[in-house]
Coordinates of C-alpha atoms in Angstrom, one line a residue:
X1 CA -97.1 56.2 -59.5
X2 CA -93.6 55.1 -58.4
X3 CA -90.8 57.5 -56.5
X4 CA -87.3 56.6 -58.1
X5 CA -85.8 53.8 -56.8
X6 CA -88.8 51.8 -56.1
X7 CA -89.1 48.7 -57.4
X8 CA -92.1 47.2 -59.6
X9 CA -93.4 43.8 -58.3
X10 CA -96.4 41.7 -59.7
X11 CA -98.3 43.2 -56.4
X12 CA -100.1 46.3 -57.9
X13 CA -103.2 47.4 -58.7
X14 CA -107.1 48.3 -59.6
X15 CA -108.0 48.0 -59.8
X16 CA -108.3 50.4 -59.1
X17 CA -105.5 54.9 -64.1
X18 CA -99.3 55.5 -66.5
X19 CA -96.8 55.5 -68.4
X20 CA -94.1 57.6 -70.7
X21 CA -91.8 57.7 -73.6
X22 CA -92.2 60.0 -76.3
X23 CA -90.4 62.9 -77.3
X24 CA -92.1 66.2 -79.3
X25 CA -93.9 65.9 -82.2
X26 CA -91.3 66.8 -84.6
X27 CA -88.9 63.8 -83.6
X28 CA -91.7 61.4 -83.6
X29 CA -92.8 62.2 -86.9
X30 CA -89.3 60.5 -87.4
X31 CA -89.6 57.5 -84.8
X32 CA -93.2 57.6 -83.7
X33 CA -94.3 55.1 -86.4
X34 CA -93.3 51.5 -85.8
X35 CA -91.0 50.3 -88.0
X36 CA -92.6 46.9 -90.0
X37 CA -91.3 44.9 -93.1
X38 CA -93.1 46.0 -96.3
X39 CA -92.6 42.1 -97.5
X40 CA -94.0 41.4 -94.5
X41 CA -91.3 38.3 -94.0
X42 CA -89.8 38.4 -90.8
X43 CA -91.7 36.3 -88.3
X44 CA -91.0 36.1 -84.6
X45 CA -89.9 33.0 -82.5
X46 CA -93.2 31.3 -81.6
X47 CA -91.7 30.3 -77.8
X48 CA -92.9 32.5 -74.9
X49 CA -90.8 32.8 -72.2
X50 CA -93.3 34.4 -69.0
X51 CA -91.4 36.3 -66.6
X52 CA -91.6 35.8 -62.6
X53 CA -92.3 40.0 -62.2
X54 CA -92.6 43.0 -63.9
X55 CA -89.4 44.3 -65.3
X56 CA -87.9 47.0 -62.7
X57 CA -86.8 49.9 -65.2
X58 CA -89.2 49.2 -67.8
X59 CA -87.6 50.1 -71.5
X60 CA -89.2 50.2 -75.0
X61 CA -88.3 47.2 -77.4
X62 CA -86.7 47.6 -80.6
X63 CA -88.8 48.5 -83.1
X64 CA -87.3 46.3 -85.4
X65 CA -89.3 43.3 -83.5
X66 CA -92.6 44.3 -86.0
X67 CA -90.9 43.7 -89.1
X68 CA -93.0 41.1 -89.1
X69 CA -96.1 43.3 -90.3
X70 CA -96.3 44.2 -93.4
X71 CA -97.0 48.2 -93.5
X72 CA -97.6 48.7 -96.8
X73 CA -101.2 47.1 -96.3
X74 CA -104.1 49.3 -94.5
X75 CA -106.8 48.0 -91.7
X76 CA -109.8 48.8 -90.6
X77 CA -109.9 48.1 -86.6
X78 CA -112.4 48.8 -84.4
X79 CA -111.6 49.1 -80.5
X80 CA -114.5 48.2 -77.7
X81 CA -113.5 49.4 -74.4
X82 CA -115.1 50.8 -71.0
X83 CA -114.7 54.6 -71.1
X84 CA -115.0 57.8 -68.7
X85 CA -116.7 60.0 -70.6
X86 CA -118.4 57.6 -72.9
X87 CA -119.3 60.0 -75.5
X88 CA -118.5 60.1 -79.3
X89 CA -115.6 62.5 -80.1
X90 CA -116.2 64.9 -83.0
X91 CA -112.8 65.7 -83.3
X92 CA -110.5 62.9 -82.4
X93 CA -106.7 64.1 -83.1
X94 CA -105.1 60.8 -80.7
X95 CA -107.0 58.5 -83.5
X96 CA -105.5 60.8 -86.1
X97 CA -102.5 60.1 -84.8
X98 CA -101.9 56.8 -84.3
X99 CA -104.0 56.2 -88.0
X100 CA -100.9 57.7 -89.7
X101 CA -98.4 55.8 -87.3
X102 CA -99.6 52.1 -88.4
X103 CA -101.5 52.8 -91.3
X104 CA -104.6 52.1 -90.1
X105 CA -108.6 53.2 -89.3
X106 CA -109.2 53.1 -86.1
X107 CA -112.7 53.3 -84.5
X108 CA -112.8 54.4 -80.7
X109 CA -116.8 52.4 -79.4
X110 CA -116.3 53.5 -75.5
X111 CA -119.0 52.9 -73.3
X112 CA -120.2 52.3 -69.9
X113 CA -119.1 48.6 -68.2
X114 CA -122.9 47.3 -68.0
X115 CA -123.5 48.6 -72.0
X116 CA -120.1 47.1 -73.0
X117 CA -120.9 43.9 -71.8
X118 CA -124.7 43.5 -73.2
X119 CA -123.4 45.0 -76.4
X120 CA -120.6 42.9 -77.1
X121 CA -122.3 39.8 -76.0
X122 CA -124.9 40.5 -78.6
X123 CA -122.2 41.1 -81.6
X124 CA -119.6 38.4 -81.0
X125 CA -123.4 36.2 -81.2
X126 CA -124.3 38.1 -84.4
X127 CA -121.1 37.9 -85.9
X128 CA -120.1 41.7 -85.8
X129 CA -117.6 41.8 -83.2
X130 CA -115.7 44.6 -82.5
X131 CA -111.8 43.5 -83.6
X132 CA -110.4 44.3 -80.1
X133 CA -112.0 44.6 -76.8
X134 CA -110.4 45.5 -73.6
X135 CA -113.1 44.2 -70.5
X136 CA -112.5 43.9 -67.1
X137 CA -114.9 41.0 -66.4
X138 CA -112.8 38.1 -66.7
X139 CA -116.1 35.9 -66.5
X140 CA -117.5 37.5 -69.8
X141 CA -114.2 36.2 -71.6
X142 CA -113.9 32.9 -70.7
X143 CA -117.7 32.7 -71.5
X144 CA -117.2 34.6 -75.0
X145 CA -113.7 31.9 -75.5
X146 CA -116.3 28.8 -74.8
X147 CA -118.4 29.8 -77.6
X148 CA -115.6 29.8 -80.0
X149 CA -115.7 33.6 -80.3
X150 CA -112.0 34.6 -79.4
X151 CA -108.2 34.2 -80.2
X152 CA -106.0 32.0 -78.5
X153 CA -103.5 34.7 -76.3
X154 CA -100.8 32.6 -77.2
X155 CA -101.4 32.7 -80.8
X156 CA -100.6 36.4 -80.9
X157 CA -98.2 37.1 -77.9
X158 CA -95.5 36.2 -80.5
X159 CA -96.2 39.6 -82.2
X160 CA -96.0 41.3 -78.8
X161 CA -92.4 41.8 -77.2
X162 CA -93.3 45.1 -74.9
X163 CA -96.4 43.2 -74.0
X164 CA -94.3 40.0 -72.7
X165 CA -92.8 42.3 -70.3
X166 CA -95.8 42.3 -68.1
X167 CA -97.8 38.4 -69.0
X168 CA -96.0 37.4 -66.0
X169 CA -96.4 33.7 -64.9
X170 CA -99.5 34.4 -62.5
X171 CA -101.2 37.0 -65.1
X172 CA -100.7 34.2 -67.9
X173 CA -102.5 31.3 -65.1
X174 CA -105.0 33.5 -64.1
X175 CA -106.3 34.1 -68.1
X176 CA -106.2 30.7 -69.5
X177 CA -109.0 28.0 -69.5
X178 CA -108.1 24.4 -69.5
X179 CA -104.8 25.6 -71.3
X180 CA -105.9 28.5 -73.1
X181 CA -104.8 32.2 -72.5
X182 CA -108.7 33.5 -73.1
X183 CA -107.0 37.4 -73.7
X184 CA -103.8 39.3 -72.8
X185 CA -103.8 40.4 -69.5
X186 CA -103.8 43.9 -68.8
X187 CA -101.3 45.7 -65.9
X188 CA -103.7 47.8 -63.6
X189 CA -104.4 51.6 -64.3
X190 CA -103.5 52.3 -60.9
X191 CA -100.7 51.2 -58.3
X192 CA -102.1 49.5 -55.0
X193 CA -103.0 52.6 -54.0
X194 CA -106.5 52.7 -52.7
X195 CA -106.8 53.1 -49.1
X196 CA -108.8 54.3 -46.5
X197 CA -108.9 57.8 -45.9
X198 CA -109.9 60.1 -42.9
X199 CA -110.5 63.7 -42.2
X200 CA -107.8 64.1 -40.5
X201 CA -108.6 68.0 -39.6
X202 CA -111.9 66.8 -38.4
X203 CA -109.5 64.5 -35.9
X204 CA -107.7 67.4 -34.5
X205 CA -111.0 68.8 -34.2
X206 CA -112.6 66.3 -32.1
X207 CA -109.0 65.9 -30.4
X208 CA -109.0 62.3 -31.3
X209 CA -105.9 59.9 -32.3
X210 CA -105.7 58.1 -35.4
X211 CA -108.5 55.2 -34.9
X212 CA -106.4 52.0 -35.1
X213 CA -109.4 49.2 -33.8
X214 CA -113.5 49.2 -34.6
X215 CA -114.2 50.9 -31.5
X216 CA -112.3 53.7 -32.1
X217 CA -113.6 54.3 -35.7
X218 CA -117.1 53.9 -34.3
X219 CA -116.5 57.1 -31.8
X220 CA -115.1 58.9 -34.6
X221 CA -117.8 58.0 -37.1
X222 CA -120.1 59.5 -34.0
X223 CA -118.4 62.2 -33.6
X224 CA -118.7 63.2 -37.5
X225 CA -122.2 63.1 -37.0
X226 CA -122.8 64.6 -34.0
X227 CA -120.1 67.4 -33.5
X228 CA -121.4 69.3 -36.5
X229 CA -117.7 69.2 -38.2
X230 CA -118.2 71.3 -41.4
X231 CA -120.0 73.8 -39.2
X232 CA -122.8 75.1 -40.8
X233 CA -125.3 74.2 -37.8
X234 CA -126.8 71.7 -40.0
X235 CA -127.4 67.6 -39.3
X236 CA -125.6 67.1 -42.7
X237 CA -122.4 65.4 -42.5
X238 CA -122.1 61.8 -42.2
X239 CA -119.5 58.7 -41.2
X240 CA -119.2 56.9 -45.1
X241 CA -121.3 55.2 -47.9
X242 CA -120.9 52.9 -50.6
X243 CA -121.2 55.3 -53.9
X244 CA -122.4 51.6 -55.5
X245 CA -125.5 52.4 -57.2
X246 CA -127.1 49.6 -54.7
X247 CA -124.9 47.2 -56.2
X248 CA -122.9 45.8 -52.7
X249 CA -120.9 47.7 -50.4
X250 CA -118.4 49.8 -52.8
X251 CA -116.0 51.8 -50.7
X252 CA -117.3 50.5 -47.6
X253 CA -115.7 46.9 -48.8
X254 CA -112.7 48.2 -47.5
X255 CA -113.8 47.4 -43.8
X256 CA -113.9 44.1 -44.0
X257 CA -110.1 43.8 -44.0
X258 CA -110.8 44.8 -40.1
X259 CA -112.0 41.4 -40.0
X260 CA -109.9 39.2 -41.8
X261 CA -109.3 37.9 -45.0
X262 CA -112.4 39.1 -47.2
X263 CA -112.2 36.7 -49.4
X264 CA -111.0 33.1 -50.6
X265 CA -107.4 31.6 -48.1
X266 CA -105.8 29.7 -47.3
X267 CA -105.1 28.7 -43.2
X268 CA -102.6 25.9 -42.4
X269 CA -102.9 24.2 -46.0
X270 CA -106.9 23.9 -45.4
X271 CA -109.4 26.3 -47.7
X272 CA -111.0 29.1 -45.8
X273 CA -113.6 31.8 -46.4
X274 CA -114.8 34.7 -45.0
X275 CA -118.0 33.5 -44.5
X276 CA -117.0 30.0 -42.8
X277 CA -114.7 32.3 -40.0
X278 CA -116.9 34.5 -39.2
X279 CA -115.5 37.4 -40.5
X280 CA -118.5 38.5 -43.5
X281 CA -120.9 38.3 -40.2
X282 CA -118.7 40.6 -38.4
X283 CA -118.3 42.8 -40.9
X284 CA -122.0 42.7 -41.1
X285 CA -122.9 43.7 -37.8
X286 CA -120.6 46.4 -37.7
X287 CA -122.4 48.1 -40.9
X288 CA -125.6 47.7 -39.4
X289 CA -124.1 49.7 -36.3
X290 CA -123.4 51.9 -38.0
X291 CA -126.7 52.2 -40.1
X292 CA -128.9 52.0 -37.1
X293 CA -127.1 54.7 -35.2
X294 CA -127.6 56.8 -38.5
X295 CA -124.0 57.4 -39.0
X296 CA -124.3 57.0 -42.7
X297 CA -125.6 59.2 -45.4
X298 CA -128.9 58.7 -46.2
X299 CA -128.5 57.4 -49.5
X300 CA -125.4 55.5 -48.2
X301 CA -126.2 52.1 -50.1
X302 CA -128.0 53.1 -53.5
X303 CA -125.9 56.5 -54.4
X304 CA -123.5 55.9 -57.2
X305 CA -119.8 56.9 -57.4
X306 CA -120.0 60.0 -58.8
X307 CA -122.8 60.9 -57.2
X308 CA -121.3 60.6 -53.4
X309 CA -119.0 63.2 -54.6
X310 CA -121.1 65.8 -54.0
X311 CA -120.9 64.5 -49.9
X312 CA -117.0 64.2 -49.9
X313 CA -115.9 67.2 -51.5
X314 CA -118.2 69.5 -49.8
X315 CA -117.6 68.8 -46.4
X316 CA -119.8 65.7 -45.3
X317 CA -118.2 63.0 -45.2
X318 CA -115.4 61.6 -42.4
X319 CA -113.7 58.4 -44.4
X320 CA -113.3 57.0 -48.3
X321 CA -111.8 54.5 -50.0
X322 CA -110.2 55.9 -52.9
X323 CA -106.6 56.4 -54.7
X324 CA -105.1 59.2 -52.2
X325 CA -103.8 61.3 -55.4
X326 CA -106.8 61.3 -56.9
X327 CA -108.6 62.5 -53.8
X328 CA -106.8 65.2 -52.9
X329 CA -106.6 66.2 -56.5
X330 CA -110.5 66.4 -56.7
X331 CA -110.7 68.2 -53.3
X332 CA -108.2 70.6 -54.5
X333 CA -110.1 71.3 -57.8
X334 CA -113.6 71.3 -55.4
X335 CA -112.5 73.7 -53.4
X336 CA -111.4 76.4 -56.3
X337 CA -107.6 75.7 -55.6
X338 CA -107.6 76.3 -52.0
X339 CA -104.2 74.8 -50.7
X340 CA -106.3 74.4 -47.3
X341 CA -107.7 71.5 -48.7
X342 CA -104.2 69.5 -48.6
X343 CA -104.3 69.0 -44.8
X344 CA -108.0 67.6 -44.9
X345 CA -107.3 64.0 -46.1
X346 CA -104.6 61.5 -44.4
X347 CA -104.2 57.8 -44.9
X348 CA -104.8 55.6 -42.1
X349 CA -103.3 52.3 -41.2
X350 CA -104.8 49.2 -41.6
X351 CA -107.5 48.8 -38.8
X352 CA -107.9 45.6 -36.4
X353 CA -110.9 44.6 -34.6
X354 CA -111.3 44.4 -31.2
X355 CA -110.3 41.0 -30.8
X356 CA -106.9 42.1 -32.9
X357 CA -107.3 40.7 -36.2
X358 CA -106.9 42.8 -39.7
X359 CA -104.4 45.0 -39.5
X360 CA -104.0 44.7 -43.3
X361 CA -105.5 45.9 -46.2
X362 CA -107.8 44.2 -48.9
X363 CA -105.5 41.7 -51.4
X364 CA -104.6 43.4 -54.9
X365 CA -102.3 42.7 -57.5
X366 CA -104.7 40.5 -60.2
X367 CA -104.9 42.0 -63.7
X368 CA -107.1 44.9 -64.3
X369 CA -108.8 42.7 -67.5
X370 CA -108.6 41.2 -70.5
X371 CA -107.4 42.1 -74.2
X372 CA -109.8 40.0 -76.5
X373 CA -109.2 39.8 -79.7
X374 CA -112.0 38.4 -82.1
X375 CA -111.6 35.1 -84.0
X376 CA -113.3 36.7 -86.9
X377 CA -110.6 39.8 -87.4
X378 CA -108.4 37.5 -87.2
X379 CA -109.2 35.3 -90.3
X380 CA -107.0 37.8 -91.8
X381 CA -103.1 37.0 -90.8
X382 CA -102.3 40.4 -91.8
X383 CA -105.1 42.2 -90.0
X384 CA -104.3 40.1 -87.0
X385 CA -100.4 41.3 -87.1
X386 CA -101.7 44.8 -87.2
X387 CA -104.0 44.5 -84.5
X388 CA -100.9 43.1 -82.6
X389 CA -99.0 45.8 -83.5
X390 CA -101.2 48.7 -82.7
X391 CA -101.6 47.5 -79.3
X392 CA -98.0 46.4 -78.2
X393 CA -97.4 49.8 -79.9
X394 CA -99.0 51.6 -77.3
X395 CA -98.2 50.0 -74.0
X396 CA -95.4 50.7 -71.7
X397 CA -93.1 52.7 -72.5
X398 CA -93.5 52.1 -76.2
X399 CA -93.2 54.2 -78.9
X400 CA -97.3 55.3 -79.0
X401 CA -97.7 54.8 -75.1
X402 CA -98.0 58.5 -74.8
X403 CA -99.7 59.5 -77.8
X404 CA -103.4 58.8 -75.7
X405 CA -102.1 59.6 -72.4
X406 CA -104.2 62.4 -70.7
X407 CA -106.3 63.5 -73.4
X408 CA -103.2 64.0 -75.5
X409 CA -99.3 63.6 -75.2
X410 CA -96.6 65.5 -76.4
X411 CA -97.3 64.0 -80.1
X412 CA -100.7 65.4 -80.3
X413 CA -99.8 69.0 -77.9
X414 CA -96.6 68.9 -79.0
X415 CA -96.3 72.9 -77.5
X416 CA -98.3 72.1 -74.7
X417 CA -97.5 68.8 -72.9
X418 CA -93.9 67.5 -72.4
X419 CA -92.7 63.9 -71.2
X420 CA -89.5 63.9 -68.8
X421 CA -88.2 60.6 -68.5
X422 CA -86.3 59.2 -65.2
X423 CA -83.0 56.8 -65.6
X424 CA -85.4 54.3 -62.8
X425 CA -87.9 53.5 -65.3
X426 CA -90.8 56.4 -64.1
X427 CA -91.5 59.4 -66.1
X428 CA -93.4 63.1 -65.6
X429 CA -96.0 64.8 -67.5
X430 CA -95.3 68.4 -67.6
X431 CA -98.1 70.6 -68.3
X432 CA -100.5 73.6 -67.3
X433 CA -103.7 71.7 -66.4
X434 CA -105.5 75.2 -66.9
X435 CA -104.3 75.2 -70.3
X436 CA -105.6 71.3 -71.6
X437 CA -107.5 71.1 -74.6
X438 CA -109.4 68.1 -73.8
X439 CA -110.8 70.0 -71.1
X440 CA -111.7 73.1 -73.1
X441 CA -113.2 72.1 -76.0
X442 CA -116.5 69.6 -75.8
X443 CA -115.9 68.3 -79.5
X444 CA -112.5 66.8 -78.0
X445 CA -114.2 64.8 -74.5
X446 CA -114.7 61.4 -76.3
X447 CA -110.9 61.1 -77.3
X448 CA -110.1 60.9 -73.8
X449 CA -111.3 57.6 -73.3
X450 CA -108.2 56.3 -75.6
X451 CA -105.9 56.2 -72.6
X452 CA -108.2 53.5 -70.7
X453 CA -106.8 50.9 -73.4
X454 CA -103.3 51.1 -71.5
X455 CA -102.1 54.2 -69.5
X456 CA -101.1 53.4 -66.0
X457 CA -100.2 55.4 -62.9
X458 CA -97.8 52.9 -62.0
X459 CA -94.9 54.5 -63.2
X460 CA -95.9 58.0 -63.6
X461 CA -94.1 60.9 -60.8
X462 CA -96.2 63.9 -60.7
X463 CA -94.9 67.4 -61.4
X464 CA -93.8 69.0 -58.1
X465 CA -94.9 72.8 -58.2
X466 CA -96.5 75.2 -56.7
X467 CA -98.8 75.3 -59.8
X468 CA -100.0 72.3 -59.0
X469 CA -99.5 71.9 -55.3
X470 CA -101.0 68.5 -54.3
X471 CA -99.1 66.4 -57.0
X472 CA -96.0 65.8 -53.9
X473 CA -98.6 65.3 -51.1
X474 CA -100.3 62.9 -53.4
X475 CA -97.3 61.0 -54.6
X476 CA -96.3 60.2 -51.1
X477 CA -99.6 59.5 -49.9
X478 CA -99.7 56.7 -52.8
X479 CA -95.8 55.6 -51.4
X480 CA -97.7 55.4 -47.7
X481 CA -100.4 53.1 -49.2
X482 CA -98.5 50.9 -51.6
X483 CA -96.6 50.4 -48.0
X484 CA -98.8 49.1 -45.9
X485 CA -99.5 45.1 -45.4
X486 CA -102.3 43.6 -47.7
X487 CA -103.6 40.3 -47.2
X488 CA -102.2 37.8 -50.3
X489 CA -104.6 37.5 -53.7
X490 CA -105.5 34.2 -53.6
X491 CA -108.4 34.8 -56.2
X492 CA -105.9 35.4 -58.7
X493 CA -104.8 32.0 -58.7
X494 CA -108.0 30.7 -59.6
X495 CA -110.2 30.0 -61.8
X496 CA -114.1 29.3 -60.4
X497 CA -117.1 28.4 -62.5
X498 CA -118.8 31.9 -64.0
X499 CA -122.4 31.1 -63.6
X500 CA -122.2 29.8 -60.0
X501 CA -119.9 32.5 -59.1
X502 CA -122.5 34.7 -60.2
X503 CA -125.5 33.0 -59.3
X504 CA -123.9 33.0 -55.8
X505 CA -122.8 36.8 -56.1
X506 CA -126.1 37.7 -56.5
X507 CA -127.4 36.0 -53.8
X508 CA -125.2 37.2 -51.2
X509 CA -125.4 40.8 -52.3
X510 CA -129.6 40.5 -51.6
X511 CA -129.2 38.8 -48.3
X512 CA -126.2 41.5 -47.1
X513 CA -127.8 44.4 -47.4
X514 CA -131.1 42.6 -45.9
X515 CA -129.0 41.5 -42.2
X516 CA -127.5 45.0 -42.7
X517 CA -131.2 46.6 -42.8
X518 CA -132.8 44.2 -40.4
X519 CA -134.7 42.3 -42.9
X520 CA -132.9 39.1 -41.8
X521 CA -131.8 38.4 -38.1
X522 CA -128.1 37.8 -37.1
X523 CA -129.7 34.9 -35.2
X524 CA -130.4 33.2 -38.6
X525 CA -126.4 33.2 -39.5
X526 CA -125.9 29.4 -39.4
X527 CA -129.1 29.2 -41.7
X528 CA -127.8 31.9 -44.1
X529 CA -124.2 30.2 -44.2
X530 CA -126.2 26.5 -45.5
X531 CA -128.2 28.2 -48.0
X532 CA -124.5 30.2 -49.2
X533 CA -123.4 26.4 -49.0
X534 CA -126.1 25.1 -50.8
X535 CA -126.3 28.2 -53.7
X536 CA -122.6 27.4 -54.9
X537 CA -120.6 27.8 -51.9
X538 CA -119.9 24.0 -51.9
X539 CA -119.1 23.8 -55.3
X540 CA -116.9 26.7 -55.3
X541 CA -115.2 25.0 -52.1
X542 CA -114.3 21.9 -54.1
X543 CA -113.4 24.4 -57.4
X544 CA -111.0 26.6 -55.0
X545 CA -109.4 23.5 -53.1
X546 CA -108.6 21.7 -56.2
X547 CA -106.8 24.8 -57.7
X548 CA -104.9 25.6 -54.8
X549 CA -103.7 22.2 -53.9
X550 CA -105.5 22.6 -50.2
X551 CA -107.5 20.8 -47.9
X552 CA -111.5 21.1 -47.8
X553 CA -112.6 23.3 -44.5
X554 CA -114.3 20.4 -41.9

């Protein structure tokens, strides 16, 4: 999501999902297909040129650069990716679509992260990999690339021009493996807009300030508990939790920015980490402040995502981490359209700890994943091309970006959903979101899922009407986010061994959660940070060090 007049930089996120260009159905039946060479002659220049940023207005390449793919010629191509709804689609009209565009078959196999991953592992092994697979585990990759699985990046970016815009220098370093890109790096779904939120109606209510250091958000995450907030007379609203499934801190990660850096630095040219500055221990002791004074729900550590829901948007919860459109969208919706709910969220500033460090947000700006593109489609030049094709096709703001956007853009609804195009490179979807057929009819649920291969919210503007009343609260509240300070992604810039980094994931997610619960005393730290050491710390050290061109810590 970008206002006009603000400016695109490499610093976005995730990860934390847009993008526009189409025009009805009518003149697309006349410019939606991409033009190609039916002699399939013209080949592109072979030498990439990475650019320092994303472009700043963003504009659709000629469709002349895919005359090098010969359209006459059909293909089969199957597309692997990590979906919302994950569910076949018995009608798939966005698939219809973009079959006639490029002459081709597509097959949508969307699944959760966790099945993507085992199942893909086990094709590529038996030799029946899907053609094209967008992952966001960059580890998997370079794993599936060692085994010999995977196309060189650099052999197909030629066929990609819209692509090029966005494999800036830093995406193209942090994909390739001892000079390899291992996949096409992907721009995030979402701007750098997650943030922590607060009830800020439950402030007013408690007639508290805006917390600003870890004292203060401890009296207001009391206060939530004990003031009865939502009230109902019941002991049923709580401070945060993770929504993580019991898989590390989710949301709550977001706290350890009070702290410091929460992850790989850099400090006067030496290599630091949070756990060698203390700040993973503070963090540490501040969650199990909070979880011995019973300020977080009860299922605070094993509940998953969707499942916290049912806390937040009913009145039971005092703080999130989550995109602030996206929030006050689903509140909105929660609430059966009650324009109330706009004045319940508000961002708040980057917190500080008592000793006044933080005051920034976590680091973003890495790649949301990876394109991979199987070695064995592409023992076909021509299939490869296509494959090329089809996705360049359909990211920003090409020709078939909008086609999947949304459940359907104005080439599939041509009568329902219209695209309105800004001179500063953003774009609006206009539409009745009573009146969206992906929403109404079951058989059309799976086809959704299509827009996770490449829609983004970082150019999108949302309609401002009173139909649809949060969309210019939520668009500033992203602007108020993307604003503040974040610490710098140093991650990004490397390039650490998978199965230590792993190994060691693993084991600091077991012994978290066990000082948080008072399975392991605080007064065993120095032990805990030796065995970290010892587990793959050290050798990550040496890794990290080396890549950034830094000092060893003492």
């Amino acid at each position: 999501m970008r206002s006009k007049g603000l400016k695109v930089s490499l610093a976005m996120v995730l990860l934390l999902s847009l993008l526009l260009s189409a025009c009805s159905k009518g003149n697309n039946e006349a410019t939606g297909s991409m033009t190609g060479n039916s002699t399939n002659g013209t080949e592109p220049k072979k030498e990439l040129t990475f650019p320092d940023a994303f472009p700043e207005v963003p504009k659709a390449v000629d469709p002349g650069s895919y005359d090098y793919d010969d359209m006459s010629k059909h293909y089969d191509i199957e597309v692997a990716l990590v979906g919302n709804t994950n569910t076949p689609a018995s009608e798939d009209p966005i698939a219809d679509y973009l079959n006639k565009q490029l002459n081709v078959s597509l097959k949508l196999t969307n699944m959760a992260s966790g099945d993507l991953i085992n199942k893909i592992t086990v094709r590529f092994a038996s030799a029946q990999a899907p053609d094209l697979t967008y992952i966001g585990d960059k580890d998997v990759a370079f794993s599936l690339y060692k085994q010999g699985q995977l196309v060189d990046a650099l052999e197909v970016l030629p066929y990609m021009p819209q692509m090029m815009n966005y494999v800036t220098k830093d995406f193209k370093n942090w994909s390739t493996l001892d000079g390899h890109m291992v996949g096409i790096p992907r721009y995030s779904t979402f701007p750098s807009s997650w943030g922590l939120f607060i009830r800020q109606d439950w402030l007013k209510q408690f007639g508290m300030s805006m917390p600003t250091t870890e004292d203060e958000l401890f009296a207001y995450a009391k206060a939530v508990v004990e003031k009865d907030p939502n009230k109902n007379n019941k002991a049923d609203t709580y401070f945060m939790g993770t929504g993580a499934n019991g898989q590390g801190f989710g949301m709550m990660d977001a706290l350890r920015a009070m702290y410091g850096h929460a992850s790989w630095n850099v400090v006067d040219g030496t290599l630091n980490h949070p756990m060698l500055d203390g700040s993973t221990k503070r963090y540490l002791e501040f969650v199990k402040k909070l979880n011995d004074n019973k300020l977080l729900s009860p299922d605070w550590y094993t509940i998953g995502w969707e499942q916290f829901k049912s806390y937040t948007l009913n009145d039971q919860i005092g703080m999130v981490n989550y995109p602030g459109y996206n929030l006050l969208s689903e509140q909105y919706t929660a609430k059966k359209n009650d324009k109330a709910t706009l004045d319940y969220w508000a961002p708040i500033q980057p917190l500080k700890s008592n000793d006044g460090k933080g005051g920034m947000n976590l680091p973003t700006g890495a790649p949301e994943g990876l394109y991979l593109i199987s070695k064995e489609a592409a023992k076909d030049p021509g299939k490869l091309k296509r494959i090329a094709h089809f996705l360049d096709s359909v990211i920003y703001p090409n020709v078939n970006y909008w086609a999947p956007v949304q459940g359907g853009g104005p080439e599939i609804y041509p009568d329902l959903v219209k695209v309105e195009k800004h001179d500063n490179g953003t774009y609006t979807i206009i539409k009745d979101p009573k009146n969206t057929p992906i929403d109404n009819k079951p058989e059309l649920k799976g086809a959704g899922d299509w827009q996770n291969l490449a829609y983004s919210l970082i150019w999108e503007v949302h309609q401002h009407s009173d139909l649809v009343p949060y969309n210019e609260l939520g668009d500033k509240y992203t602007l108020d986010v993307m604003a503040m300070p974040r610490y710098k992604n140093y991650d990004m810039f490397l390039t650490l061994d998978g199965p230590t980094t792993k190994r060691l994931g693993e084991f600091v997610k077991k012994n978290e959660i066990a000082f948080v619960l008072g399975k392991r005393s605080f007064d065993e730290w120095d032990k805990y940070v030796d065995e970290w050491k010892r587990s793959g710390g050290d050798a990550l050290m040496k890794q990290a060090a080396e890549q950034l061109k830094v000092s060893l810590p003492k």
